[in-house]
Coordinates of N, CA and C and ligand atoms in Angstrom, one line a residue:
X23 N -1.1 36.5 -57.5 CA -0.9 35.7 -56.3 C 0.6 35.7 -55.9
X24 N 0.9 35.9 -54.6 CA 2.3 35.9 -54.3 C 2.9 34.4 -54.2
X25 N 4.2 34.3 -54.4 CA 4.8 33.0 -54.4 C 4.8 32.4 -53.0
X26 N 4.6 31.1 -52.9 CA 4.6 30.5 -51.5 C 5.9 30.6 -50.9
X27 N 5.9 30.8 -49.5 CA 7.1 31.1 -48.8 C 7.7 29.7 -48.3
X28 N 9.0 29.5 -48.5 CA 9.6 28.3 -48.0 C 9.8 28.4 -46.5
X29 N 9.0 27.6 -45.7 CA 9.1 27.8 -44.3 C 10.0 26.7 -43.7
X30 N 10.6 25.9 -44.5 CA 11.4 24.8 -44.0 C 12.6 25.2 -43.1
X31 N 13.2 26.4 -43.4 CA 14.4 26.8 -42.5 C 14.0 27.1 -41.1
X32 N 12.7 27.4 -40.9 CA 12.3 27.8 -39.5 C 11.4 26.9 -38.8
X33 N 11.2 25.7 -39.4 CA 10.2 24.7 -38.7 C 11.0 23.5 -38.2
X34 N 10.3 22.9 -37.2 CA 10.8 21.6 -36.6 C 9.8 20.6 -37.0
X35 N 10.3 19.4 -37.4 CA 9.4 18.3 -37.7 C 8.9 17.7 -36.4
X36 N 7.6 17.3 -36.4 CA 7.0 16.7 -35.2 C 7.7 15.4 -34.9
X37 N 7.8 15.2 -33.6 CA 8.3 13.8 -33.1 C 7.0 13.2 -32.5
X38 N 6.5 12.1 -33.1 CA 5.3 11.5 -32.6 C 5.4 11.0 -31.2
X39 N 4.3 10.9 -30.5 CA 4.2 10.6 -29.0 C 4.9 9.2 -28.7
X40 N 4.8 8.3 -29.7 CA 5.3 7.0 -29.4 C 6.7 6.8 -29.7
X41 N 7.5 7.8 -30.0 CA 8.9 7.7 -30.4 C 9.7 8.1 -29.2
X42 N 10.7 7.4 -28.9 CA 11.6 7.8 -27.8 C 12.8 8.6 -28.4
X43 N 12.4 9.8 -28.7 CA 13.4 10.7 -29.4 C 13.2 12.1 -28.9
X44 N 14.3 12.8 -28.8 CA 14.2 14.2 -28.4 C 14.9 15.1 -29.4
X45 N 14.4 16.4 -29.5 CA 15.1 17.3 -30.3 C 16.5 17.6 -29.8
X46 N 17.4 17.7 -30.8 CA 18.8 18.1 -30.4 C 18.9 19.6 -30.8
X47 N 18.4 20.4 -29.9 CA 18.2 21.8 -30.2 C 19.5 22.5 -30.5
X48 N 20.6 22.1 -29.7 CA 21.9 22.8 -30.0 C 22.4 22.5 -31.4
X49 N 22.2 21.3 -31.8 CA 22.6 20.9 -33.2 C 21.8 21.6 -34.2
X50 N 20.5 21.7 -33.9 CA 19.6 22.3 -34.9 C 19.9 23.8 -35.1
X51 N 20.3 24.5 -34.0 CA 20.6 25.9 -34.1 C 22.1 26.1 -34.5
X52 N 22.9 25.0 -34.3 CA 24.3 25.1 -34.6 C 25.1 26.0 -33.7
X53 N 24.6 26.2 -32.5 CA 25.4 26.9 -31.5 C 24.9 26.5 -30.1
X54 N 25.6 27.1 -29.0 CA 25.1 26.8 -27.7 C 24.5 28.0 -27.0
X55 N 23.9 28.8 -27.7 CA 23.2 30.0 -27.1 C 22.1 29.5 -26.2
X56 N 21.7 30.3 -25.2 CA 20.5 29.9 -24.4 C 19.3 29.8 -25.3
X57 N 18.4 28.9 -24.8 CA 17.2 28.6 -25.6 C 16.0 29.0 -24.8
X58 N 15.0 29.7 -25.4 CA 13.8 30.1 -24.8 C 12.7 29.4 -25.5
X59 N 11.7 28.8 -24.8 CA 10.6 28.0 -25.4 C 9.3 28.7 -25.1
X60 N 8.5 29.0 -26.1 CA 7.1 29.6 -25.8 C 6.1 28.6 -26.3
X61 N 5.1 28.3 -25.4 CA 4.1 27.3 -25.6 C 2.8 28.1 -26.0
X62 N 2.2 27.8 -27.1 CA 0.9 28.4 -27.5 C 1.2 29.8 -28.0
X63 N 1.9 29.9 -29.2 CA 2.4 31.2 -29.6 C 1.4 32.1 -30.3
X64 N 0.2 31.6 -30.6 CA -0.8 32.4 -31.3 C -0.2 32.9 -32.6
X65 N -0.4 34.2 -32.8 CA 0.1 34.9 -34.1 C 1.6 35.2 -34.0
X66 N 2.2 34.9 -32.8 CA 3.7 35.0 -32.8 C 4.3 36.3 -32.5
X67 N 3.5 37.3 -32.1 CA 4.1 38.6 -31.9 C 5.3 38.6 -30.9
X68 N 5.1 38.0 -29.8 CA 6.1 38.0 -28.8 C 7.4 37.2 -29.3
X69 N 7.1 36.1 -29.9 CA 8.2 35.2 -30.3 C 9.1 35.9 -31.4
X70 N 8.4 36.5 -32.4 CA 9.2 37.1 -33.5 C 9.9 38.4 -33.0
X71 N 9.2 39.2 -32.2 CA 9.9 40.4 -31.7 C 11.1 40.0 -30.8
X72 N 10.9 38.9 -30.0 CA 12.0 38.5 -29.1 C 13.2 38.0 -29.9
X73 N 12.9 37.2 -31.0 CA 14.0 36.6 -31.8 C 14.7 37.7 -32.5
X74 N 14.0 38.8 -33.0 CA 14.7 39.9 -33.6 C 15.5 40.7 -32.7
X75 N 15.0 40.9 -31.5 CA 15.7 41.7 -30.5 C 16.9 41.0 -29.9
X76 N 16.8 39.7 -29.8 CA 17.9 38.9 -29.2 C 18.4 37.8 -30.0
X77 N 19.3 38.2 -31.0 CA 19.9 37.2 -31.9 C 20.9 36.3 -31.1
X78 N 21.3 36.8 -29.9 CA 22.2 36.0 -29.2 C 21.5 34.9 -28.4
X79 N 20.2 34.7 -28.5 CA 19.5 33.7 -27.9 C 18.7 32.9 -29.0
X80 N 18.3 31.7 -28.7 CA 17.5 30.9 -29.6 C 16.1 30.8 -29.1
X81 N 15.1 30.7 -30.0 CA 13.7 30.8 -29.7 C 13.0 29.7 -30.3
X82 N 12.2 28.9 -29.6 CA 11.4 27.9 -30.1 C 9.9 28.1 -29.7
X83 N 9.0 28.1 -30.7 CA 7.6 28.3 -30.4 C 6.8 27.1 -30.8
X84 N 5.8 26.7 -29.9 CA 4.9 25.6 -30.2 C 3.5 26.1 -30.3
X85 N 2.8 25.6 -31.4 CA 1.4 26.1 -31.6 C 0.6 24.9 -32.2
X86 N -0.6 24.8 -31.6 CA -1.4 23.6 -32.1 C -2.2 24.0 -33.4
X87 N -2.6 25.2 -33.5 CA -3.5 25.6 -34.6 C -2.6 25.8 -35.9
X88 N -2.9 25.0 -36.9 CA -2.1 25.1 -38.2 C -2.1 26.5 -38.7
X89 N -3.2 27.2 -38.7 CA -3.3 28.5 -39.3 C -2.3 29.5 -38.7
X90 N -2.2 29.5 -37.3 CA -1.3 30.4 -36.6 C 0.2 29.9 -36.8
X91 N 0.4 28.6 -36.8 CA 1.7 28.0 -37.0 C 2.3 28.5 -38.3
X92 N 1.4 28.3 -39.3 CA 1.9 28.7 -40.7 C 2.2 30.2 -40.8
X93 N 1.3 31.0 -40.2 CA 1.4 32.4 -40.2 C 2.8 32.8 -39.6
X94 N 3.1 32.3 -38.5 CA 4.3 32.6 -37.8 C 5.5 32.1 -38.5
X95 N 5.4 30.9 -39.1 CA 6.5 30.3 -39.8 C 6.8 31.2 -41.0
X96 N 5.8 31.6 -41.7 CA 6.0 32.5 -42.9 C 6.7 33.8 -42.5
X97 N 6.2 34.4 -41.5 CA 6.7 35.7 -41.0 C 8.2 35.5 -40.7
X98 N 8.5 34.5 -39.9 CA 9.9 34.2 -39.5 C 10.8 33.9 -40.7
X99 N 10.3 33.1 -41.7 CA 11.1 32.8 -42.8 C 11.3 34.0 -43.7
X100 N 10.3 34.9 -43.8 CA 10.5 36.1 -44.6 C 11.6 37.0 -44.0
X101 N 11.6 37.0 -42.7 CA 12.6 37.8 -42.0 C 14.0 37.2 -41.9
X102 N 14.1 35.9 -42.3 CA 15.3 35.2 -42.3 C 15.9 35.0 -40.9
X103 N 15.0 34.7 -39.9 CA 15.4 34.5 -38.5 C 16.1 33.2 -38.3
X104 N 17.4 33.1 -38.2 CA 18.1 31.9 -38.0 C 18.0 31.4 -36.6
X105 N 17.6 32.2 -35.7 CA 17.5 31.8 -34.2 C 16.1 31.5 -33.8
X106 N 15.3 31.1 -34.7 CA 13.9 30.8 -34.3 C 13.4 29.6 -35.1
X107 N 12.7 28.7 -34.3 CA 12.0 27.5 -34.9 C 10.6 27.4 -34.4
X108 N 9.7 27.0 -35.3 CA 8.3 26.8 -34.8 C 7.9 25.4 -35.1
X109 N 7.0 24.9 -34.3 CA 6.6 23.5 -34.3 C 5.1 23.4 -34.2
X110 N 4.4 22.7 -35.0 CA 3.0 22.5 -34.9 C 2.7 21.2 -34.1
X111 N 2.4 21.4 -32.8 CA 2.2 20.2 -32.0 C 1.5 20.6 -30.7
X112 N 1.2 19.6 -29.9 CA 0.6 19.8 -28.6 C 1.7 20.2 -27.6
X113 N 1.4 21.3 -26.9 CA 2.5 21.8 -26.0 C 2.8 20.8 -24.9
X114 N 1.8 20.1 -24.3 CA 2.1 19.2 -23.2 C 3.0 18.0 -23.7
X115 N 2.7 17.5 -24.9 CA 3.5 16.4 -25.5 C 4.9 16.9 -25.7
X116 N 5.0 18.1 -26.3 CA 6.4 18.6 -26.6 C 7.2 18.6 -25.4
X117 N 6.7 19.2 -24.3 CA 7.5 19.4 -23.1 C 7.8 18.1 -22.5
X118 N 6.8 17.2 -22.4 CA 7.0 15.9 -21.7 C 7.9 14.9 -22.5
X119 N 7.7 14.9 -23.8 CA 8.3 13.8 -24.6 C 9.5 14.2 -25.5
X120 N 9.7 15.5 -25.8 CA 10.6 15.8 -26.9 C 11.8 16.7 -26.5
X121 N 11.7 17.2 -25.3 CA 12.8 18.2 -24.9 C 13.7 17.6 -23.9
X122 N 15.0 17.8 -24.1 CA 16.1 17.2 -23.3 C 16.1 17.8 -21.9
X123 N 16.6 17.0 -20.9 CA 16.8 17.5 -19.6 C 17.7 18.8 -19.6
X124 N 17.4 19.7 -18.7 CA 18.2 20.9 -18.4 C 18.7 21.6 -19.7
X125 N 17.8 21.8 -20.6 CA 18.2 22.4 -21.9 C 17.5 23.7 -22.2
X126 N 16.6 24.2 -21.4 CA 15.8 25.4 -21.7 C 16.1 26.4 -20.6
X127 N 16.4 27.7 -21.1 CA 16.7 28.7 -20.1 C 15.4 29.4 -19.6
X128 N 14.5 29.7 -20.5 CA 13.2 30.3 -20.1 C 12.1 29.7 -20.8
X129 N 11.0 29.4 -20.0 CA 9.8 28.8 -20.6 C 8.7 29.8 -20.5
X130 N 8.1 30.2 -21.6 CA 7.0 31.2 -21.6 C 5.7 30.6 -21.8
X131 N 4.7 30.9 -21.0 CA 3.4 30.4 -21.1 C 2.4 31.6 -20.9
X132 N 2.0 32.2 -22.0 CA 1.2 33.4 -22.0 C -0.2 33.1 -22.5
X133 N -1.2 33.4 -21.6 CA -2.6 33.2 -21.9 C -3.0 31.9 -22.5
X134 N -2.6 30.8 -21.8 CA -3.0 29.5 -22.3 C -4.5 29.4 -22.2
X135 N -5.1 28.5 -23.0 CA -6.6 28.4 -23.0 C -7.0 28.1 -21.6
X136 N -8.0 28.9 -21.1 CA -8.4 28.7 -19.6 C -9.3 27.5 -19.3
X137 N -10.0 27.0 -20.4 CA -10.9 25.9 -20.1 C -11.8 26.2 -18.9
X138 N -12.6 27.3 -19.0 CA -13.3 27.8 -17.8 C -14.3 26.9 -17.2
X139 N -14.9 26.0 -17.9 CA -16.0 25.1 -17.3 C -15.3 24.1 -16.4
X140 N -15.9 23.9 -15.2 CA -15.3 23.0 -14.2 C -15.0 21.6 -14.8
X141 N -15.9 21.1 -15.7 CA -15.6 19.7 -16.2 C -14.5 19.7 -17.2
X142 N -14.0 20.9 -17.7 CA -12.9 20.9 -18.7 C -11.6 21.3 -18.0
X143 N -11.6 21.7 -16.7 CA -10.4 22.2 -16.0 C -9.2 21.2 -16.2
X144 N -9.5 19.9 -16.3 CA -8.4 19.0 -16.4 C -7.6 19.1 -17.8
X145 N -8.2 19.8 -18.7 CA -7.5 20.1 -20.0 C -6.5 21.2 -19.9
X146 N -6.5 21.9 -18.8 CA -5.5 23.0 -18.6 C -4.1 22.5 -18.7
X147 N -3.3 23.3 -19.3 CA -1.8 22.9 -19.5 C -1.1 22.9 -18.1
X148 N -1.4 24.0 -17.3 CA -0.6 24.1 -16.1 C -1.2 23.3 -14.9
X149 N -0.6 22.2 -14.7 CA -1.1 21.2 -13.7 C 0.2 20.6 -13.1
X150 N 0.1 20.0 -11.9 CA 1.3 19.5 -11.3 C 2.3 18.7 -12.2
X151 N 1.8 17.8 -13.0 CA 2.8 17.0 -13.9 C 3.5 18.0 -14.9
X152 N 2.8 19.1 -15.3 CA 3.5 20.0 -16.2 C 4.6 20.7 -15.4
X153 N 4.4 21.1 -14.2 CA 5.5 21.7 -13.4 C 6.7 20.8 -13.2
X154 N 6.4 19.5 -13.0 CA 7.5 18.5 -12.9 C 8.3 18.5 -14.2
X155 N 7.6 18.5 -15.3 CA 8.3 18.4 -16.6 C 9.1 19.8 -16.8
X156 N 8.5 20.9 -16.4 CA 9.2 22.2 -16.6 C 10.5 22.1 -15.7
X157 N 10.4 21.6 -14.6 CA 11.6 21.5 -13.7 C 12.7 20.6 -14.4
X158 N 12.2 19.6 -15.1 CA 13.2 18.7 -15.8 C 13.9 19.4 -16.9
X159 N 13.1 20.1 -17.7 CA 13.7 20.7 -18.9 C 14.5 22.0 -18.7
X160 N 14.2 22.7 -17.6 CA 14.9 24.0 -17.3 C 16.3 23.8 -16.8
X161 N 17.2 24.7 -17.2 CA 18.5 24.7 -16.6 C 18.4 25.2 -15.1
X162 N 19.5 24.9 -14.3 CA 19.5 25.5 -13.0 C 19.4 27.0 -13.1
X163 N 18.5 27.6 -12.3 CA 18.3 29.0 -12.4 C 17.4 29.5 -13.5
X164 N 17.0 28.5 -14.4 CA 16.1 28.9 -15.5 C 14.7 29.3 -14.9
X165 N 14.0 30.0 -15.8 CA 12.7 30.6 -15.3 C 11.5 30.1 -16.1
X166 N 10.4 30.1 -15.4 CA 9.1 29.9 -16.2 C 8.3 31.2 -15.9
X167 N 7.8 31.8 -17.0 CA 7.1 33.0 -17.0 C 5.6 32.7 -17.5
X168 N 4.7 33.1 -16.7 CA 3.3 32.8 -17.0 C 2.4 34.1 -17.0
X169 N 1.4 34.1 -17.8 CA 0.4 35.2 -17.7 C -1.0 34.7 -18.1
X170 N -2.0 35.3 -17.4 CA -3.4 34.9 -17.8 C -4.3 36.1 -17.4
X171 N -5.4 36.1 -18.0 CA -6.5 37.1 -17.6 C -7.6 36.4 -16.8
X172 N -7.4 35.1 -16.6 CA -8.4 34.2 -16.0 C -8.1 34.0 -14.6
X173 N -9.0 34.6 -13.7 CA -8.7 34.6 -12.3 C -8.5 33.2 -11.7
X174 N -9.4 32.3 -12.1 CA -9.3 30.9 -11.5 C -8.1 30.2 -12.0
X175 N -7.7 30.4 -13.2 CA -6.5 29.8 -13.8 C -5.3 30.4 -13.1
X176 N -5.3 31.7 -12.8 CA -4.2 32.4 -12.2 C -3.9 31.7 -10.8
X177 N -5.0 31.5 -10.1 CA -4.9 30.8 -8.8 C -4.2 29.5 -8.9
X178 N -4.7 28.7 -10.0 CA -4.2 27.4 -10.2 C -2.7 27.4 -10.6
X179 N -2.3 28.4 -11.5 CA -0.9 28.5 -11.9 C 0.0 28.7 -10.7
X180 N -0.4 29.7 -9.9 CA 0.4 30.0 -8.8 C 0.5 28.8 -7.8
X181 N -0.6 28.2 -7.5 CA -0.6 27.1 -6.6 C 0.2 25.9 -7.1
X182 N 0.1 25.6 -8.3 CA 0.9 24.5 -8.9 C 2.4 24.7 -8.8
X183 N 2.9 25.9 -9.2 CA 4.3 26.1 -9.1 C 4.8 26.4 -7.7
X184 N 4.0 27.0 -6.9 CA 4.4 27.1 -5.5 C 4.6 25.8 -4.8
X185 N 3.7 24.8 -5.2 CA 3.7 23.5 -4.5 C 4.9 22.6 -5.0
X186 N 5.5 23.0 -6.1 CA 6.6 22.2 -6.7 C 7.9 22.5 -6.0
X187 N 8.5 21.5 -5.4 CA 9.8 21.8 -4.6 C 10.9 22.3 -5.4
X188 N 10.9 22.2 -6.7 CA 12.0 22.6 -7.6 C 11.8 24.0 -8.1
X189 N 10.8 24.7 -7.6 CA 10.6 26.1 -8.0 C 10.5 27.1 -6.8
X190 N 11.0 28.3 -7.0 CA 10.7 29.3 -6.0 C 10.2 30.5 -6.8
X191 N 9.2 31.2 -6.2 CA 8.5 32.3 -6.8 C 9.4 33.5 -6.8
X192 N 9.6 34.2 -7.9 CA 10.5 35.3 -8.0 C 9.7 36.6 -8.4
X193 N 8.4 36.4 -8.8 CA 7.7 37.6 -9.3 C 6.2 37.2 -9.3
X194 N 5.4 38.2 -8.9 CA 3.9 38.1 -9.2 C 3.4 39.6 -9.2
X195 N 2.4 39.8 -10.1 CA 1.8 41.1 -10.3 C 0.4 40.9 -10.9
X196 N -0.4 41.9 -10.4 CA -1.8 41.8 -10.9 C -2.2 43.2 -11.4
X197 N -3.0 43.2 -12.5 CA -3.6 44.4 -13.0 C -2.5 45.4 -13.4
X198 N -2.7 46.7 -12.9 CA -1.8 47.7 -13.3 C -0.3 47.5 -12.9
X199 N -0.1 46.7 -11.9 CA 1.3 46.4 -11.4 C 2.0 45.6 -12.5
X200 N 1.3 44.8 -13.3 CA 1.9 43.9 -14.2 C 2.6 44.6 -15.3
X201 N 3.9 44.4 -15.5 CA 4.6 45.1 -16.6 C 4.0 44.7 -17.9
X202 N 3.9 45.6 -18.9 CA 3.3 45.4 -20.1 C 4.1 44.4 -21.0
X203 N 3.4 43.4 -21.5 CA 4.0 42.5 -22.4 C 3.5 42.7 -23.8
X204 N 4.0 41.9 -24.8 CA 3.7 42.2 -26.2 C 2.9 41.1 -26.9
X205 N 2.5 40.1 -26.2 CA 1.8 39.0 -26.9 C 0.5 39.6 -27.5
X206 N 0.0 39.0 -28.6 CA -1.2 39.5 -29.2 C -2.4 39.6 -28.3
X207 N -2.5 38.5 -27.4 CA -3.7 38.5 -26.5 C -3.5 39.5 -25.4
X208 N -2.3 39.7 -25.0 CA -2.1 40.7 -23.9 C -2.5 42.1 -24.4
X209 N -2.1 42.5 -25.6 CA -2.4 43.8 -26.2 C -4.0 43.9 -26.3
X210 N -4.6 42.9 -26.8 CA -6.1 42.9 -26.9 C -6.8 43.0 -25.5
X211 N -6.3 42.2 -24.6 CA -6.9 42.2 -23.2 C -6.7 43.5 -22.5
X212 N -5.6 44.1 -22.7 CA -5.3 45.4 -22.0 C -6.3 46.5 -22.6
X213 N -6.4 46.4 -23.9 CA -7.4 47.4 -24.5 C -8.8 47.2 -24.0
X214 N -9.1 45.9 -23.7 CA -10.5 45.7 -23.1 C -10.6 45.9 -21.7
X215 N -9.4 46.3 -21.0 CA -9.4 46.6 -19.6 C -9.5 45.4 -18.7
X216 N -9.1 44.3 -19.2 CA -9.1 43.1 -18.3 C -7.9 43.1 -17.4
X217 N -8.2 42.4 -16.2 CA -7.1 42.3 -15.2 C -6.2 41.1 -15.6
X218 N -4.9 41.5 -15.7 CA -3.9 40.5 -16.1 C -3.0 40.0 -14.9
X219 N -2.8 38.8 -14.8 CA -2.0 38.2 -13.7 C -0.7 37.7 -14.3
X220 N 0.4 38.0 -13.7 CA 1.7 37.5 -14.2 C 2.5 36.9 -13.0
X221 N 3.2 35.8 -13.4 CA 4.1 35.1 -12.4 C 5.4 34.7 -13.0
X222 N 6.4 34.6 -12.1 CA 7.7 34.1 -12.5 C 8.2 33.1 -11.4
X223 N 8.7 32.0 -11.8 CA 9.3 31.1 -10.9 C 10.7 30.7 -11.4
X224 N 11.6 30.5 -10.4 CA 12.9 30.1 -10.8 C 13.1 28.6 -10.5
X225 N 13.8 27.9 -11.4 CA 14.1 26.5 -11.2 C 15.3 26.5 -10.2
X226 N 15.1 25.9 -9.0 CA 16.2 25.9 -8.0 C 17.3 25.0 -8.5
X227 N 18.5 25.3 -8.0 CA 19.7 24.5 -8.4 C 19.5 23.1 -8.0
X228 N 19.9 22.2 -8.9 CA 19.8 20.7 -8.6 C 20.9 20.4 -7.6
X229 N 20.6 19.5 -6.6 CA 21.7 19.2 -5.7 C 22.6 18.2 -6.4
X230 N 23.9 18.4 -6.2 CA 24.9 17.5 -6.9 C 25.0 16.1 -6.1
X231 N 24.9 15.1 -6.9 CA 24.9 13.7 -6.3 C 26.2 13.0 -6.6
Ligands
SAM9 C1 -5.4 32.5 -25.9 S1 -4.2 32.1 -27.2 C2 -2.7 33.0 -26.6 C3 -1.7 33.1 -27.7 C4 -0.4 33.9 -27.3 N1 0.3 33.2 -26.2 C5 -0.7 35.3 -26.9 O1 -0.6 35.6 -25.7 O2 -1.0 36.1 -27.8 C6 -3.8 30.4 -26.8 C7 -3.0 29.8 -27.9 O3 -2.6 28.5 -27.5 C8 -2.8 27.6 -28.6 N2 -3.0 26.3 -28.1 C9 -4.1 25.8 -27.4 N3 -4.0 24.6 -27.0 C10 -2.7 24.2 -27.4 C11 -1.9 23.0 -27.2 N4 -2.4 21.9 -26.6 N5 -0.7 23.0 -27.7 C12 -0.2 24.1 -28.3 N6 -0.8 25.3 -28.5 C13 -2.1 25.3 -28.0 C14 -4.0 28.2 -29.3 O4 -4.2 27.7 -30.7 C15 -3.8 29.7 -29.2 O5 -3.0 30.1 -30.3

């Protein structure tokens, strides 16, 4: 049996919902490099590849499923990635309650659970309050990048961010037009020939008061 991997260098401790506390990400990373946040990292292919390719940026991944969280944490710890942290928690809570204002450069939301049944739609992550929180945590000119293979959720994602006055759409592509990404689900969905929708929105500059 192989020795257990010490994941503590790459993990963030949960901040419970009832605590008025936020992560001090610049202190945690020990630098002021731009920070990218991925919600629902799955097996972490995108997050780990990105952290390896861009040591000049910091990467934070949030994942609800303990199994995936542990898998990604172990992979990151084994690679000694000092610019990556993972957190096992609920993505909506993390964004709403634990991230400081204007602290994130890019927010990545790839293939979030589509909750296809109409009575479950309200469980979807991308809803108007989420866009408001995304606007709060992104720096001026920061971006949110989204992808889904679910047609109805794609319509909702685009509608939600287009309706938010703090965002302007900078990119949309469907199917073959969409540039290839590297998340585990995108690789699987492309192999299956599914149509992928991608969007990008820019956080407009805050007016100075
Ligand atoms: C369809 S998978 C996509 C994974 C990855 N983004 C990709 O493209 O390969 C959705 C992921 O989101 C995670 N997830 C679902 N609900 C979540 C929540 N409320 N907070 C954090 N992660 C969540 C799931 O456990 C799963 O790993």
